[in-house]
DNA sequence: GTCAAACCGTACCCATCGGTACGGCACTGG
DNA sequence: CCAGTGCCGTACCGATGGGTACGGTTTGAC
């Protein structure tokens, strides 16, 4: 089997896993079910991913890569602070509230008491990989003089808090459908406005 | 058995359930385990709570009552807006990030794909019961002229977003320990400061 | 064309768990 | 002191699922 084909096969298996994860949750997703859905054999699953946790971990890592790629593709250089924040916020919110991320987070939480490793991987490849990137964005815009922050880390957390609110929690509980592009854009816009009110550089101060 | 004794027995069972939930998660908490821990019999569990979901639902409702009681006990009348927000915020954050609430939310999320009812009960008795109370608090303080909000609901969500950030998510993933009183007080204070910067009634405007 | 490795499908083993049944003990109410 | 009821502990049933083994088939390398 060529490497390329093998990669595609691997993707198909991870797709099947994510699908079942979304549909039935982690504990009700059986290895046999994944194998069937991907037209693979259990033996292959165990050969490639060791066990159920390994399969899950691979899915987490792949999802994280996708997220990072999409975020870094956003046009946030050479635009106003407002536009940069809205662009980044919209993209982040879209990913954070998407079916895949929600299913993965839900699963990691459900296993958190028994298997801390999965949550750790999720944090490292997710939030901990994204936050520095966002901090950097804020610093840059501070240097160009549009905003003024004493504590960049706090400012970042505040923007993210204003942006997400409890949407992620409600999505995790499945009491909120996936928001439309329009809803997300609006949300990012409102959060940005509030953030700028907090941190915009006013001219009547030293 | 006197009613009072029976109530205590019921509480003991729910305590045992919550303990195991915290320790092992929902799926790894067995009815036999609960029975053993509470020195009860499985037959009694099924007689009193019908089944595992019923037991969980009872635990959700009891927790929600505790939360409501504690929140409503806070002194938030006749104090400044700042103090009211800090007081309410600290109390809410303490409850939201406490072991019991976290374990319950985690469990409800892990079953969300299969059993929407549990998440519904959690939302109704939790957020949906608390939010109106908080909205009312904000409205009162607006009427006394210290803050000015166009959209109270938005303002409320913004305060809660600033307050909680992603702490709840991180607690659910078990990558963050339960914060100390001091940490929580600080957090409520910072969130309140930001909120007041957004909504404080300034005197130089009509 | 041939051979070996990889993979599919399935059967199997073992453990766990939700839910039910039942025998025995303790406590209550008269 | 005695009947009756509620509860404890445990044994049991059926189903499910993680992980392994294996025969049959496809696929890729030479």
Tab-separated table of C-alpha atoms (C1' of nucleotides) in Angstrom:
chain	number	residue	atom	x	y	z
A	1	UNK	CA	0.000	0.000	0.000
A	2	UNK	CA	1.410	3.378	-0.949
A	3	UNK	CA	1.965	5.841	1.834
A	4	UNK	CA	-0.513	8.238	0.367
A	5	UNK	CA	-3.233	5.653	0.246
A	6	UNK	CA	-2.408	4.635	3.765
A	7	UNK	CA	-2.791	8.222	4.912
A	8	UNK	CA	-6.164	8.437	3.239
A	9	UNK	CA	-7.187	5.186	4.870
A	10	UNK	CA	-6.078	6.523	8.200
A	11	UNK	CA	-8.158	9.641	7.611
A	12	UNK	CA	-11.189	7.553	6.732
A	13	UNK	CA	-10.861	5.648	9.973
A	14	UNK	CA	-10.510	8.831	11.990
A	15	UNK	CA	-13.501	10.282	10.144
A	16	UNK	CA	-15.567	7.246	11.034
A	17	UNK	CA	-14.465	7.552	14.628
A	18	UNK	CA	-15.371	11.234	14.839
A	19	UNK	CA	-18.741	10.540	13.234
A	20	UNK	CA	-19.604	7.903	15.782
A	21	UNK	CA	-18.223	10.065	18.560
A	22	UNK	CA	-20.553	12.873	17.542
A	23	UNK	CA	-23.495	10.556	17.224
A	24	UNK	CA	-23.141	8.312	20.261
A	25	UNK	CA	-20.463	9.673	22.564
A	26	UNK	CA	-17.190	8.062	23.564
A	27	UNK	CA	-18.395	5.168	25.647
A	28	UNK	CA	-21.029	4.101	23.135
A	29	UNK	CA	-18.553	4.211	20.286
A	30	UNK	CA	-17.214	0.690	19.945
A	31	UNK	CA	-14.108	-0.360	18.108
A	32	UNK	CA	-16.239	-2.764	16.110
A	33	UNK	CA	-18.518	0.102	15.138
A	34	UNK	CA	-15.597	2.197	13.929
A	35	UNK	CA	-14.204	-0.741	11.998
A	36	UNK	CA	-17.535	-1.410	10.329
A	37	UNK	CA	-18.135	2.246	9.441
A	38	UNK	CA	-14.680	2.550	7.899
A	39	UNK	CA	-14.857	-0.900	6.294
A	40	UNK	CA	-11.759	-1.796	8.200
A	41	UNK	CA	-11.007	-4.620	10.569
A	42	UNK	CA	-10.578	-4.386	14.279
A	43	UNK	CA	-7.152	-5.910	13.884
A	44	UNK	CA	-6.071	-2.968	11.726
A	45	UNK	CA	-7.401	-0.492	14.249
A	46	UNK	CA	-5.384	-2.093	17.007
A	47	UNK	CA	-2.319	-2.416	14.782
A	48	UNK	CA	-2.387	1.268	13.862
A	49	UNK	CA	-3.656	2.902	17.024
A	50	UNK	CA	-2.834	0.394	19.772
A	51	UNK	CA	-6.178	0.748	21.517
A	52	UNK	CA	-9.243	2.909	21.904
A	53	UNK	CA	-7.382	5.691	23.662
A	54	UNK	CA	-4.750	5.712	20.957
A	55	UNK	CA	-7.432	6.102	18.347
A	56	UNK	CA	-8.947	8.976	20.281
A	57	UNK	CA	-5.587	10.630	20.761
A	58	UNK	CA	-4.897	10.441	17.044
A	59	UNK	CA	-8.249	12.052	16.380
A	60	UNK	CA	-7.449	14.856	18.818
A	61	UNK	CA	-4.121	15.540	17.175
A	62	UNK	CA	-5.546	15.559	13.678
A	63	UNK	CA	-8.314	17.917	14.713
A	64	UNK	CA	-5.811	20.236	16.371
A	65	UNK	CA	-3.743	20.379	13.208
A	66	UNK	CA	-6.789	21.310	11.184
A	67	UNK	CA	-7.664	24.048	13.641
A	68	UNK	CA	-4.159	25.501	13.685
A	69	UNK	CA	-3.983	25.474	9.906
A	70	UNK	CA	-7.306	27.233	9.552
A	71	UNK	CA	-6.502	29.863	12.168
A	72	UNK	CA	-3.135	30.699	10.683
A	73	UNK	CA	-4.730	31.105	7.296
A	74	UNK	CA	-6.709	34.137	8.499
A	75	UNK	CA	-5.692	37.523	7.164
A	76	UNK	CA	-4.787	39.432	10.274
A	77	UNK	CA	-1.702	41.331	9.257
A	78	UNK	CA	-1.953	44.796	7.799
A	79	UNK	CA	-5.539	45.273	8.867
A	80	UNK	CA	-7.027	47.382	11.628
A	81	UNK	CA	-7.168	45.998	15.148
A	82	UNK	CA	-10.922	45.826	14.885
A	83	UNK	CA	-10.883	43.787	11.703
A	84	UNK	CA	-8.127	41.535	12.997
A	85	UNK	CA	-10.033	40.775	16.181
A	86	UNK	CA	-13.291	40.120	14.363
A	87	UNK	CA	-11.592	37.885	11.813
A	88	UNK	CA	-9.683	35.880	14.368
A	89	UNK	CA	-12.641	35.703	16.738
A	90	UNK	CA	-15.023	34.480	14.076
A	91	UNK	CA	-12.658	31.775	12.931
A	92	UNK	CA	-11.926	30.636	16.448
A	93	UNK	CA	-15.572	30.563	17.429
A	94	UNK	CA	-16.489	28.607	14.327
A	95	UNK	CA	-13.942	25.958	15.147
A	96	UNK	CA	-14.634	25.904	18.873
A	97	UNK	CA	-18.355	25.394	18.404
A	98	UNK	CA	-18.120	23.015	15.451
A	99	UNK	CA	-19.376	19.461	15.765
A	100	UNK	CA	-15.960	17.851	15.738
A	101	UNK	CA	-14.378	19.968	18.444
A	102	UNK	CA	-17.467	19.658	20.593
A	103	UNK	CA	-17.564	15.885	20.284
A	104	UNK	CA	-13.871	15.656	21.081
A	105	UNK	CA	-14.061	17.938	24.094
A	106	UNK	CA	-17.112	16.129	25.366
A	107	UNK	CA	-15.316	12.816	25.138
A	108	UNK	CA	-12.153	14.100	26.781
A	109	UNK	CA	-14.232	15.464	29.657
A	110	UNK	CA	-16.152	12.271	30.101
A	111	UNK	CA	-12.877	10.403	30.497
A	112	UNK	CA	-11.097	13.119	32.454
A	113	UNK	CA	-11.581	11.401	35.818
A	114	UNK	CA	-10.095	8.144	34.567
A	115	UNK	CA	-7.669	9.162	31.856
A	116	UNK	CA	-6.040	12.573	32.392
A	117	UNK	CA	-3.716	12.005	29.459
A	118	UNK	CA	-6.381	12.649	26.848
A	119	UNK	CA	-7.346	15.994	28.338
A	120	UNK	CA	-3.689	16.916	28.550
A	121	UNK	CA	-3.135	16.214	24.868
A	122	UNK	CA	-6.243	18.178	24.023
A	123	UNK	CA	-5.089	21.179	26.006
A	124	UNK	CA	-1.555	21.087	24.641
A	125	UNK	CA	-2.563	20.827	21.024
A	126	UNK	CA	-5.565	23.126	21.417
A	127	UNK	CA	-5.697	26.083	23.735
A	128	UNK	CA	-2.016	26.018	24.648
A	129	UNK	CA	-1.035	26.068	20.993
A	130	UNK	CA	-3.501	28.790	20.036
A	131	UNK	CA	-3.129	31.208	22.903
A	132	UNK	CA	0.490	32.269	22.169
A	133	UNK	CA	-0.524	32.991	18.614
A	134	UNK	CA	-3.327	35.235	19.815
A	135	UNK	CA	-1.093	36.903	22.396
A	136	UNK	CA	1.315	37.695	19.612
A	137	UNK	CA	-1.457	39.252	17.570
A	138	UNK	CA	-2.419	41.491	20.467
A	139	UNK	CA	1.164	42.547	21.115
A	140	UNK	CA	1.630	43.521	17.511
A	141	UNK	CA	-1.430	45.693	17.543
A	142	UNK	CA	-0.320	47.254	20.768
A	143	UNK	CA	2.972	48.167	19.154
A	144	UNK	CA	1.205	49.875	16.286
A	145	UNK	CA	-0.501	51.976	18.944
A	146	UNK	CA	-4.171	51.162	18.571
A	147	UNK	CA	-4.583	49.430	21.873
A	148	UNK	CA	-2.878	49.676	25.226
A	149	UNK	CA	-2.749	46.740	27.603
A	150	UNK	CA	-1.009	46.463	30.951
A	151	UNK	CA	-1.407	42.712	31.055
A	152	UNK	CA	-1.625	41.093	27.648
A	153	UNK	CA	-2.520	37.709	29.041
A	154	UNK	CA	-5.426	39.127	30.991
A	155	UNK	CA	-6.574	41.095	27.967
A	156	UNK	CA	-6.480	37.970	25.841
A	157	UNK	CA	-8.520	36.015	28.338
A	158	UNK	CA	-11.004	38.825	28.564
A	159	UNK	CA	-11.482	38.956	24.825
A	160	UNK	CA	-11.969	35.225	24.692
A	161	UNK	CA	-14.406	35.368	27.593
A	162	UNK	CA	-16.426	38.088	25.888
A	163	UNK	CA	-16.296	36.138	22.645
A	164	UNK	CA	-17.290	32.697	23.821
A	165	UNK	CA	-19.329	33.377	26.932
A	166	UNK	CA	-20.969	30.122	27.847
A	167	UNK	CA	-21.636	29.092	24.253
A	168	UNK	CA	-19.143	26.261	24.433
A	169	UNK	CA	-20.675	24.903	27.627
A	170	UNK	CA	-24.125	25.006	26.084
A	171	UNK	CA	-22.878	23.329	22.947
A	172	UNK	CA	-21.249	20.631	25.054
A	173	UNK	CA	-24.568	20.046	26.784
A	174	UNK	CA	-26.171	19.940	23.359
A	175	UNK	CA	-28.785	22.530	24.237
A	176	UNK	CA	-27.558	24.908	21.543
A	177	UNK	CA	-27.328	24.164	17.825
A	178	UNK	CA	-24.240	25.032	15.831
A	179	UNK	CA	-24.489	28.805	15.234
A	180	UNK	CA	-24.715	30.227	11.736
A	181	UNK	CA	-21.931	32.242	10.154
A	182	UNK	CA	-23.988	35.349	10.630
A	183	UNK	CA	-24.531	34.702	14.332
A	184	UNK	CA	-20.843	34.087	14.803
A	185	UNK	CA	-19.828	37.219	12.919
A	186	UNK	CA	-22.203	39.273	15.013
A	187	UNK	CA	-20.858	37.755	18.188
A	188	UNK	CA	-17.239	38.423	17.226
A	189	UNK	CA	-18.183	41.968	16.329
A	190	UNK	CA	-19.876	42.648	19.665
A	191	UNK	CA	-17.021	41.084	21.618
A	192	UNK	CA	-14.531	43.185	19.676
A	193	UNK	CA	-16.460	46.363	20.349
A	194	UNK	CA	-16.474	45.660	24.077
A	195	UNK	CA	-12.797	44.750	24.036
A	196	UNK	CA	-11.885	47.966	22.254
A	197	UNK	CA	-13.882	49.946	24.768
A	198	UNK	CA	-11.695	48.359	27.423
A	199	UNK	CA	-8.380	48.726	25.680
A	200	UNK	CA	-8.563	51.255	22.853
A	201	UNK	CA	-5.783	53.798	22.997
A	202	UNK	CA	-7.430	57.147	23.662
A	203	UNK	CA	-5.583	60.287	22.627
A	204	UNK	CA	-6.360	62.464	25.607
A	205	UNK	CA	-3.983	60.601	27.878
A	206	UNK	CA	-0.193	60.664	27.958
B	1	UNK	CA	-38.668	4.653	59.137
B	2	UNK	CA	-39.407	8.267	59.929
B	3	UNK	CA	-39.506	10.695	57.045
B	4	UNK	CA	-36.611	12.601	58.406
B	5	UNK	CA	-34.460	9.518	58.593
B	6	UNK	CA	-35.509	8.581	55.103
B	7	UNK	CA	-34.477	12.000	53.824
B	8	UNK	CA	-31.103	11.608	55.426
B	9	UNK	CA	-30.747	8.184	53.896
B	10	UNK	CA	-31.610	9.648	50.534
B	11	UNK	CA	-28.973	12.313	51.007
B	12	UNK	CA	-26.404	9.713	51.924
B	13	UNK	CA	-27.129	7.815	48.739
B	14	UNK	CA	-26.886	10.959	46.641
B	15	UNK	CA	-23.650	11.854	48.405
B	16	UNK	CA	-22.216	8.453	47.602
B	17	UNK	CA	-23.294	8.864	44.007
B	18	UNK	CA	-21.678	12.290	43.691
B	19	UNK	CA	-18.499	11.006	45.290
B	20	UNK	CA	-18.184	8.189	42.822
B	21	UNK	CA	-19.150	10.495	39.986
B	22	UNK	CA	-16.310	12.818	40.920
B	23	UNK	CA	-13.871	9.989	41.287
B	24	UNK	CA	-14.677	7.769	38.329
B	25	UNK	CA	-17.065	9.556	35.981
B	26	UNK	CA	-20.605	8.592	35.055
B	27	UNK	CA	-20.004	5.452	33.049
B	28	UNK	CA	-17.616	3.981	35.560
B	29	UNK	CA	-19.973	4.649	38.413
B	30	UNK	CA	-21.985	1.474	38.855
B	31	UNK	CA	-25.195	1.091	40.746
B	32	UNK	CA	-23.547	-1.620	42.798
B	33	UNK	CA	-20.739	0.780	43.666
B	34	UNK	CA	-23.204	3.408	44.843
B	35	UNK	CA	-25.098	0.846	46.874
B	36	UNK	CA	-21.921	-0.385	48.522
B	37	UNK	CA	-20.629	3.085	49.306
B	38	UNK	CA	-23.935	4.087	50.866
B	39	UNK	CA	-24.374	0.708	52.567
B	40	UNK	CA	-27.624	0.364	50.714
B	41	UNK	CA	-28.934	-2.338	48.440
B	42	UNK	CA	-29.371	-2.095	44.722
B	43	UNK	CA	-33.010	-2.930	45.208
B	44	UNK	CA	-33.466	0.203	47.299
B	45	UNK	CA	-31.741	2.341	44.688
B	46	UNK	CA	-34.088	1.092	42.002
B	47	UNK	CA	-37.114	1.417	44.276
B	48	UNK	CA	-36.325	5.036	45.098
B	49	UNK	CA	-34.820	6.335	41.860
B	50	UNK	CA	-36.157	3.957	39.186
B	51	UNK	CA	-32.825	3.610	37.386
B	52	UNK	CA	-29.403	5.123	36.907
B	53	UNK	CA	-30.706	8.171	35.070
B	54	UNK	CA	-33.247	8.771	37.793
B	55	UNK	CA	-30.505	8.714	40.372
B	56	UNK	CA	-28.479	11.172	38.344
B	57	UNK	CA	-31.459	13.436	37.832
B	58	UNK	CA	-32.137	13.483	41.560
B	59	UNK	CA	-28.503	14.431	42.164
B	60	UNK	CA	-28.786	17.267	39.627
B	61	UNK	CA	-31.893	18.642	41.282
B	62	UNK	CA	-30.465	18.476	44.766
B	63	UNK	CA	-27.293	20.227	43.644
B	64	UNK	CA	-29.304	22.939	41.919
B	65	UNK	CA	-31.280	23.570	45.097
B	66	UNK	CA	-28.087	23.949	47.080
B	67	UNK	CA	-26.727	26.383	44.518
B	68	UNK	CA	-29.879	28.499	44.449
B	69	UNK	CA	-30.028	28.612	48.216
B	70	UNK	CA	-26.427	29.708	48.522
B	71	UNK	CA	-26.720	32.357	45.821
B	72	UNK	CA	-29.853	33.876	47.287
B	73	UNK	CA	-28.185	34.072	50.668
B	74	UNK	CA	-25.655	36.621	49.358
B	75	UNK	CA	-25.973	40.178	50.582
B	76	UNK	CA	-26.493	42.126	47.415
B	77	UNK	CA	-29.150	44.638	48.375
B	78	UNK	CA	-28.225	47.993	49.714
B	79	UNK	CA	-24.622	47.754	48.646
B	80	UNK	CA	-22.760	49.449	45.845
B	81	UNK	CA	-22.910	47.967	42.369
B	82	UNK	CA	-19.277	47.050	42.633
B	83	UNK	CA	-19.694	45.157	45.879
B	84	UNK	CA	-22.851	43.463	44.652
B	85	UNK	CA	-21.137	42.236	41.503
B	86	UNK	CA	-18.083	41.022	43.339
B	87	UNK	CA	-20.166	39.248	45.945
B	88	UNK	CA	-22.452	37.581	43.456
B	89	UNK	CA	-19.604	36.757	41.098
B	90	UNK	CA	-17.483	35.166	43.803
B	91	UNK	CA	-20.333	33.013	45.023
B	92	UNK	CA	-21.299	31.928	41.525
B	93	UNK	CA	-17.739	31.129	40.553
B	94	UNK	CA	-17.205	29.117	43.719
B	95	UNK	CA	-20.225	26.989	42.975
B	96	UNK	CA	-19.576	26.701	39.244
B	97	UNK	CA	-16.028	25.481	39.746
B	98	UNK	CA	-16.727	23.284	42.757
B	99	UNK	CA	-16.185	19.559	42.548
B	100	UNK	CA	-19.841	18.635	42.614
B	101	UNK	CA	-20.990	20.946	39.840
B	102	UNK	CA	-18.038	19.975	37.710
B	103	UNK	CA	-18.667	16.266	38.125
B	104	UNK	CA	-22.353	16.743	37.328
B	105	UNK	CA	-21.732	18.863	34.256
B	106	UNK	CA	-19.104	16.442	33.032
B	107	UNK	CA	-21.512	13.561	33.362
B	108	UNK	CA	-24.371	15.385	31.669
B	109	UNK	CA	-22.073	16.231	28.766
B	110	UNK	CA	-20.813	12.709	28.421
B	111	UNK	CA	-24.396	11.516	28.061
B	112	UNK	CA	-25.614	14.459	26.000
B	113	UNK	CA	-25.481	12.571	22.711
B	114	UNK	CA	-27.579	9.715	24.056
B	115	UNK	CA	-29.747	11.278	26.721
B	116	UNK	CA	-30.668	14.924	26.104
B	117	UNK	CA	-33.049	14.907	29.062
B	118	UNK	CA	-30.300	15.090	31.656
B	119	UNK	CA	-28.707	18.123	30.053
B	120	UNK	CA	-32.133	19.748	29.819
B	121	UNK	CA	-32.782	19.274	33.526
B	122	UNK	CA	-29.339	20.617	34.316
B	123	UNK	CA	-29.892	23.740	32.227
B	124	UNK	CA	-33.369	24.373	33.599
B	125	UNK	CA	-32.411	24.024	37.226
B	126	UNK	CA	-29.021	25.675	36.759
B	127	UNK	CA	-28.323	28.485	34.366
B	128	UNK	CA	-31.937	29.127	33.447
B	129	UNK	CA	-32.866	29.469	37.089
B	130	UNK	CA	-29.915	31.682	37.987
B	131	UNK	CA	-29.805	34.042	35.041
B	132	UNK	CA	-33.137	35.809	35.734
B	133	UNK	CA	-32.005	36.427	39.278
B	134	UNK	CA	-28.819	38.040	38.012
B	135	UNK	CA	-30.683	40.043	35.386
B	136	UNK	CA	-32.876	41.371	38.126
B	137	UNK	CA	-29.837	42.403	40.130
B	138	UNK	CA	-28.465	44.321	37.167
B	139	UNK	CA	-31.774	46.045	36.478
B	140	UNK	CA	-32.019	47.206	40.067
B	141	UNK	CA	-28.596	48.715	39.973
B	142	UNK	CA	-29.385	50.388	36.703
B	143	UNK	CA	-32.414	51.965	38.260
B	144	UNK	CA	-30.359	53.371	41.069
B	145	UNK	CA	-28.274	55.022	38.371
B	146	UNK	CA	-24.839	53.527	38.772
B	147	UNK	CA	-24.789	51.645	35.515
B	148	UNK	CA	-26.428	52.115	32.166
B	149	UNK	CA	-27.152	49.194	29.863
B	150	UNK	CA	-28.931	49.174	26.539
B	151	UNK	CA	-29.279	45.406	26.546
B	152	UNK	CA	-29.353	43.882	29.996
B	153	UNK	CA	-29.165	40.348	28.709
B	154	UNK	CA	-26.026	41.116	26.728
B	155	UNK	CA	-24.511	42.901	29.693
B	156	UNK	CA	-25.219	39.917	31.916
B	157	UNK	CA	-23.601	37.509	29.484
B	158	UNK	CA	-20.608	39.787	29.180
B	159	UNK	CA	-20.110	39.923	32.905
B	160	UNK	CA	-20.367	36.158	33.153
B	161	UNK	CA	-17.963	35.754	30.254
B	162	UNK	CA	-15.447	38.065	31.883
B	163	UNK	CA	-15.942	36.276	35.171
B	164	UNK	CA	-15.656	32.679	34.105
B	165	UNK	CA	-13.546	32.855	30.971
B	166	UNK	CA	-12.572	29.311	30.165
B	167	UNK	CA	-12.111	28.283	33.771
B	168	UNK	CA	-15.107	25.987	33.677
B	169	UNK	CA	-13.885	24.273	30.536
B	170	UNK	CA	-10.490	23.738	32.072
B	171	UNK	CA	-12.016	22.431	35.260
B	172	UNK	CA	-14.152	20.037	33.229
B	173	UNK	CA	-11.024	18.777	31.520
B	174	UNK	CA	-9.470	18.462	34.956
B	175	UNK	CA	-6.395	20.452	33.999
B	176	UNK	CA	-7.111	23.099	36.625
B	177	UNK	CA	-7.481	22.525	40.362
B	178	UNK	CA	-10.321	24.048	42.323
B	179	UNK	CA	-9.320	27.707	42.812
B	180	UNK	CA	-8.783	29.148	46.271
B	181	UNK	CA	-11.104	31.717	47.793
B	182	UNK	CA	-8.483	34.351	47.219
B	183	UNK	CA	-8.107	33.509	43.539
B	184	UNK	CA	-11.848	33.611	43.091
B	185	UNK	CA	-12.219	36.924	44.884
B	186	UNK	CA	-9.486	38.414	42.724
B	187	UNK	CA	-11.138	37.100	39.598
B	188	UNK	CA	-14.551	38.502	40.537
B	189	UNK	CA	-12.917	41.806	41.312
B	190	UNK	CA	-11.138	42.029	37.966
B	191	UNK	CA	-14.252	41.023	36.068
B	192	UNK	CA	-16.277	43.615	37.924
B	193	UNK	CA	-13.752	46.340	37.161
B	194	UNK	CA	-13.897	45.542	33.468
B	195	UNK	CA	-17.671	45.379	33.524
B	196	UNK	CA	-17.926	48.752	35.202
B	197	UNK	CA	-15.586	50.231	32.636
B	198	UNK	CA	-18.052	49.021	30.015
B	199	UNK	CA	-21.234	50.119	31.744
B	200	UNK	CA	-20.522	52.632	34.499
B	201	UNK	CA	-22.775	55.648	34.279
B	202	UNK	CA	-20.520	58.613	33.487
B	203	UNK	CA	-21.703	62.064	34.491
B	204	UNK	CA	-20.497	64.014	31.476
B	205	UNK	CA	-23.213	62.638	29.229
B	206	UNK	CA	-26.936	63.418	29.170
C	1	DG	C1'	3.600	-14.309	-12.664
C	2	DT	C1'	4.823	-15.318	-7.900
C	3	DC	C1'	5.237	-14.600	-3.162
C	4	DA	C1'	4.778	-12.352	1.113
C	5	DA	C1'	2.846	-8.940	3.710
C	6	DA	C1'	-1.144	-6.435	4.897
C	7	DC	C1'	-5.861	-6.309	5.651
C	8	DC	C1'	-10.915	-7.718	6.012
C	9	DG	C1'	-14.479	-10.067	8.460
C	10	DT	C1'	-15.765	-12.762	12.079
C	11	DA	C1'	-15.636	-15.705	15.916
C	12	DC	C1'	-14.076	-15.939	20.504
C	13	DC	C1'	-12.730	-14.834	25.493
C	14	DC	C1'	-13.443	-12.370	29.503
C	15	DA	C1'	-14.919	-8.651	32.332
C	16	DT	C1'	-18.342	-5.301	33.555
C	17	DC	C1'	-22.725	-3.593	34.443
C	18	DG	C1'	-27.862	-2.479	34.424
C	19	DG	C1'	-31.641	-4.469	36.162
C	20	DT	C1'	-34.345	-8.338	38.774
C	21	DA	C1'	-35.178	-11.800	42.298
C	22	DC	C1'	-34.851	-13.608	46.727
C	23	DG	C1'	-33.494	-15.061	51.421
C	24	DG	C1'	-32.664	-13.181	55.778
C	25	DC	C1'	-32.408	-9.520	59.248
C	26	DA	C1'	-34.079	-5.491	61.828
C	27	DC	C1'	-37.148	-2.407	63.141
C	28	DT	C1'	-41.916	-0.616	63.810
C	29	DG	C1'	-46.577	-0.549	65.269
C	30	DG	C1'	-49.964	-2.750	67.843
D	1	DC	C1'	-44.482	-10.370	72.305
D	2	DC	C1'	-45.790	-10.920	67.496
D	3	DA	C1'	-46.790	-9.938	62.748
D	4	DG	C1'	-45.457	-7.339	58.824
D	5	DT	C1'	-42.866	-4.424	56.131
D	6	DG	C1'	-38.856	-2.353	54.437
D	7	DC	C1'	-34.168	-2.855	53.660
D	8	DC	C1'	-29.491	-5.285	53.149
D	9	DG	C1'	-26.517	-8.313	50.691
D	10	DT	C1'	-25.828	-11.295	47.121
D	11	DA	C1'	-26.623	-14.243	43.375
D	12	DC	C1'	-28.224	-14.234	38.828
D	13	DC	C1'	-29.399	-12.913	33.821
D	14	DG	C1'	-28.603	-10.898	29.433
D	15	DA	C1'	-26.175	-7.652	26.793
D	16	DT	C1'	-22.245	-5.096	25.451
D	17	DG	C1'	-17.668	-4.160	24.407
D	18	DG	C1'	-12.322	-4.212	24.616
D	19	DG	C1'	-8.897	-6.934	22.974
D	20	DT	C1'	-6.960	-11.325	20.492
D	21	DA	C1'	-6.749	-14.993	17.029
D	22	DC	C1'	-7.316	-16.737	12.565
D	23	DG	C1'	-8.826	-18.095	7.833
D	24	DG	C1'	-9.507	-16.100	3.388
D	25	DT	C1'	-8.571	-12.497	0.192
D	26	DT	C1'	-6.469	-8.484	-1.785
D	27	DT	C1'	-2.411	-5.762	-2.878
D	28	DG	C1'	2.043	-4.299	-3.793
D	29	DA	C1'	7.104	-5.505	-4.644
D	30	DC	C1'	10.224	-7.948	-7.491
